Tab-separated table of C-alpha atoms in Angstrom:
chain	number	residue	atom	x	y	z
F	1	UNK	CA	-14.941	20.143	-42.492
F	2	UNK	CA	-12.722	21.748	-39.984
F	3	UNK	CA	-8.969	22.061	-40.393
F	4	UNK	CA	-7.032	21.145	-37.223
F	5	UNK	CA	-4.860	23.846	-36.015
F	6	UNK	CA	-1.115	23.015	-36.239
F	7	UNK	CA	0.720	24.064	-33.133
F	8	UNK	CA	4.290	25.379	-33.773
F	9	UNK	CA	7.018	23.385	-32.365
F	10	UNK	CA	8.239	24.576	-28.976
F	11	UNK	CA	11.870	25.317	-28.157
F	12	UNK	CA	13.311	23.456	-25.166
F	13	UNK	CA	16.802	23.476	-23.606
F	14	UNK	CA	18.443	20.018	-23.319
F	15	UNK	CA	21.541	18.306	-22.008
F	16	UNK	CA	22.700	14.623	-21.643
F	17	UNK	CA	23.657	13.415	-18.214
F	18	UNK	CA	24.509	10.515	-16.002
F	19	UNK	CA	22.699	11.147	-12.690
F	20	UNK	CA	23.909	9.982	-9.288
F	21	UNK	CA	22.482	7.839	-6.433
F	22	UNK	CA	21.154	9.863	-3.527
F	23	UNK	CA	23.767	8.619	-1.177
F	24	UNK	CA	26.589	10.078	-3.222
F	25	UNK	CA	24.725	13.431	-3.606
F	26	UNK	CA	24.268	13.549	0.235
F	27	UNK	CA	27.988	13.097	0.918
F	28	UNK	CA	28.806	15.779	-1.656
F	29	UNK	CA	26.271	18.020	0.116
F	30	UNK	CA	28.023	17.383	3.432
F	31	UNK	CA	31.298	18.482	1.835
F	32	UNK	CA	29.633	21.702	0.450
F	33	UNK	CA	28.296	22.498	3.848
F	34	UNK	CA	31.931	22.445	5.312
F	35	UNK	CA	33.163	24.896	2.645
F	36	UNK	CA	30.177	27.253	2.237
F	37	UNK	CA	30.728	29.164	5.437
F	38	UNK	CA	34.312	30.038	4.476
F	39	UNK	CA	33.212	31.821	1.232
F	40	UNK	CA	31.702	35.151	0.494
F	41	UNK	CA	28.165	34.355	-0.598
F	42	UNK	CA	28.315	36.668	-3.616
F	43	UNK	CA	31.343	35.031	-4.896
F	44	UNK	CA	29.879	31.591	-5.474
F	45	UNK	CA	26.898	29.929	-7.030
F	46	UNK	CA	26.449	26.446	-5.555
F	47	UNK	CA	24.914	23.472	-7.522
F	48	UNK	CA	21.860	22.277	-5.637
F	49	UNK	CA	22.665	18.723	-4.350
F	50	UNK	CA	19.633	17.184	-6.255
F	51	UNK	CA	21.011	18.600	-9.482
F	52	UNK	CA	24.596	17.270	-9.264
F	53	UNK	CA	25.335	15.170	-12.315
F	54	UNK	CA	27.921	14.272	-14.981
F	55	UNK	CA	27.250	16.357	-17.981
F	56	UNK	CA	28.073	14.257	-21.075
F	57	UNK	CA	26.736	16.843	-23.629
F	58	UNK	CA	25.059	20.178	-23.456
F	59	UNK	CA	22.777	20.414	-26.397
F	60	UNK	CA	21.026	23.812	-25.894
F	61	UNK	CA	17.829	24.935	-27.529
F	62	UNK	CA	16.008	22.540	-29.969
F	63	UNK	CA	12.459	22.032	-31.004
F	64	UNK	CA	10.406	19.625	-28.708
F	65	UNK	CA	9.658	17.454	-31.764
F	66	UNK	CA	13.416	16.548	-31.934
F	67	UNK	CA	13.346	14.584	-28.617
F	68	UNK	CA	12.410	11.294	-30.294
F	69	UNK	CA	15.148	11.503	-32.880
F	70	UNK	CA	17.694	12.590	-30.266
F	71	UNK	CA	16.768	9.655	-28.098
F	72	UNK	CA	17.092	7.218	-31.028
F	73	UNK	CA	20.548	8.621	-31.692
F	74	UNK	CA	21.555	8.118	-27.977
F	75	UNK	CA	20.237	4.562	-28.226
F	76	UNK	CA	22.643	3.873	-31.087
F	77	UNK	CA	25.534	5.569	-29.212
F	78	UNK	CA	25.025	3.485	-25.997
F	79	UNK	CA	25.008	0.157	-27.978
F	80	UNK	CA	27.786	-2.255	-26.753
F	81	UNK	CA	28.921	0.065	-23.942
F	82	UNK	CA	27.517	-1.958	-20.943
F	83	UNK	CA	27.128	-0.483	-17.304
F	84	UNK	CA	30.023	1.666	-16.102
F	85	UNK	CA	31.524	1.355	-12.589
F	86	UNK	CA	32.233	4.992	-11.577
F	87	UNK	CA	33.614	6.712	-8.439
F	88	UNK	CA	33.193	10.227	-7.194
F	89	UNK	CA	36.393	11.276	-5.515
F	90	UNK	CA	38.664	14.218	-4.804
F	91	UNK	CA	38.237	17.889	-5.412
F	92	UNK	CA	39.653	20.219	-8.021
F	93	UNK	CA	38.818	23.291	-10.034
F	94	UNK	CA	38.884	24.709	-13.555
F	95	UNK	CA	41.063	26.295	-14.946
F	96	UNK	CA	43.427	26.182	-12.004
F	97	UNK	CA	43.520	26.589	-8.197
F	98	UNK	CA	44.867	30.137	-8.264
F	99	UNK	CA	42.173	31.460	-10.479
F	100	UNK	CA	39.160	29.028	-10.037
F	101	UNK	CA	35.890	29.435	-12.064
F	102	UNK	CA	34.487	25.928	-11.489
F	103	UNK	CA	34.877	23.835	-8.336
F	104	UNK	CA	34.402	20.185	-9.099
F	105	UNK	CA	34.392	16.626	-7.667
F	106	UNK	CA	36.389	14.233	-9.755
F	107	UNK	CA	35.249	11.059	-11.462
F	108	UNK	CA	37.255	7.795	-11.526
F	109	UNK	CA	36.668	4.201	-12.390
F	110	UNK	CA	35.619	3.074	-15.914
F	111	UNK	CA	36.842	6.439	-17.344
F	112	UNK	CA	38.160	5.151	-20.705
F	113	UNK	CA	34.807	3.598	-21.722
F	114	UNK	CA	33.026	6.688	-20.466
F	115	UNK	CA	35.322	8.907	-22.702
F	116	UNK	CA	34.535	6.687	-25.710
F	117	UNK	CA	30.800	6.957	-24.915
F	118	UNK	CA	30.919	10.752	-24.811
F	119	UNK	CA	32.750	10.799	-28.121
F	120	UNK	CA	30.110	8.687	-29.766
F	121	UNK	CA	27.316	10.838	-28.407
F	122	UNK	CA	29.100	13.936	-29.558
F	123	UNK	CA	29.266	12.404	-33.108
F	124	UNK	CA	25.852	10.905	-33.236
F	125	UNK	CA	23.979	14.104	-32.238
F	126	UNK	CA	25.990	16.525	-34.285
F	127	UNK	CA	22.931	17.656	-36.283
F	128	UNK	CA	21.528	19.152	-33.049
F	129	UNK	CA	24.756	20.358	-31.327
F	130	UNK	CA	28.180	21.062	-32.688
F	131	UNK	CA	30.934	18.505	-31.512
F	132	UNK	CA	33.017	19.794	-28.596
F	133	UNK	CA	36.381	21.339	-29.408
F	134	UNK	CA	37.699	20.940	-25.820
F	135	UNK	CA	38.731	17.624	-24.473
F	136	UNK	CA	36.078	16.020	-22.253
F	137	UNK	CA	36.891	15.825	-18.541
F	138	UNK	CA	34.196	13.965	-16.563
F	139	UNK	CA	33.422	15.772	-13.351
F	140	UNK	CA	30.607	16.897	-10.990
F	141	UNK	CA	30.223	20.733	-10.751
F	142	UNK	CA	30.065	21.618	-7.136
F	143	UNK	CA	30.081	25.360	-7.614
F	144	UNK	CA	30.722	28.195	-10.019
F	145	UNK	CA	32.814	31.126	-8.796
F	146	UNK	CA	32.663	34.834	-9.805
F	147	UNK	CA	35.344	37.188	-8.826
F	148	UNK	CA	36.437	35.414	-5.606
F	149	UNK	CA	38.148	37.546	-3.000
F	150	UNK	CA	41.744	36.638	-1.923
F	151	UNK	CA	40.311	35.238	1.261
F	152	UNK	CA	38.083	32.912	-0.802
F	153	UNK	CA	41.036	31.813	-2.867
F	154	UNK	CA	42.995	30.808	0.146
F	155	UNK	CA	40.009	28.913	1.601
F	156	UNK	CA	39.392	27.157	-1.654
F	157	UNK	CA	43.121	26.183	-2.041
F	158	UNK	CA	43.340	24.804	1.486
F	159	UNK	CA	40.005	22.955	1.219
F	160	UNK	CA	41.030	21.200	-2.063
F	161	UNK	CA	44.390	20.211	-0.506
F	162	UNK	CA	42.627	18.740	2.509
F	163	UNK	CA	40.132	16.899	0.315
F	164	UNK	CA	42.077	15.779	-2.721
F	165	UNK	CA	41.638	12.202	-1.760
F	166	UNK	CA	38.020	12.536	-0.485
F	167	UNK	CA	35.887	9.603	-1.389
F	168	UNK	CA	32.204	10.308	-2.025
F	169	UNK	CA	31.147	6.725	-3.292
F	170	UNK	CA	31.005	4.392	-6.035
F	171	UNK	CA	28.058	3.301	-8.207
F	172	UNK	CA	27.197	1.487	-11.416
F	173	UNK	CA	25.759	3.783	-14.114
F	174	UNK	CA	23.299	1.690	-16.088
F	175	UNK	CA	21.749	4.564	-18.262
F	176	UNK	CA	22.141	7.988	-19.586
F	177	UNK	CA	19.378	10.624	-19.353
F	178	UNK	CA	18.203	13.217	-21.705
F	179	UNK	CA	17.317	16.132	-19.487
F	180	UNK	CA	15.411	19.336	-19.972
F	181	UNK	CA	16.625	22.444	-18.193
F	182	UNK	CA	13.944	25.127	-17.550
F	183	UNK	CA	15.415	28.530	-16.593
F	184	UNK	CA	13.667	30.904	-14.227
F	185	UNK	CA	14.652	33.806	-11.954
F	186	UNK	CA	14.791	31.313	-9.153
F	187	UNK	CA	17.134	29.095	-11.017
F	188	UNK	CA	17.122	26.148	-13.401
F	189	UNK	CA	14.915	23.123	-12.856
F	190	UNK	CA	15.625	19.787	-14.484
F	191	UNK	CA	13.332	17.234	-15.868
F	192	UNK	CA	14.173	13.838	-17.292
F	193	UNK	CA	12.545	13.351	-20.775
F	194	UNK	CA	14.106	10.049	-21.732
F	195	UNK	CA	16.512	7.353	-20.356
F	196	UNK	CA	18.695	5.138	-22.494
F	197	UNK	CA	20.201	2.021	-21.116
F	198	UNK	CA	23.896	1.249	-21.438
F	199	UNK	CA	23.840	-2.162	-23.014
């Protein structure tokens, strides 16, 4: 009789997201192309257009055998939510325009139920990731900035002012996605492990 070898659980890096329709990603990419030539390349790390999403929760590293239980918890959190009508509009930055670290596209529409959903997710997956201490602000990360030069700061401020009412599109979010992030020297790649309907 042979004893089957038991493989140790593998660690994977997870986050929970609402992904976007391609049309909205394309309009955000058009916006990025207008700003990019005005900034020093070493001062900014752009989000690839195919990876733009609303992050509802960053989980971090867990064992791969946790995926089923996390998906079950998300299914419970999504009960009685229903599809969300959301809009991508305007530009801004964290923490403020004069010292930007994150350049973002804003989210409008069914924001109150989106905030309630994020809070339920935060509570229901607490055994895998600590609840957030900061208030959740839904957004789409366009770029991360590192030590921008004065010229970059002026360009960003002017671009935000010119595009504070920019409209990138509206969509109905019908699901949330449990995403795996695989890090490499070339950057992160994303893979959807499970989708949970907003019912």
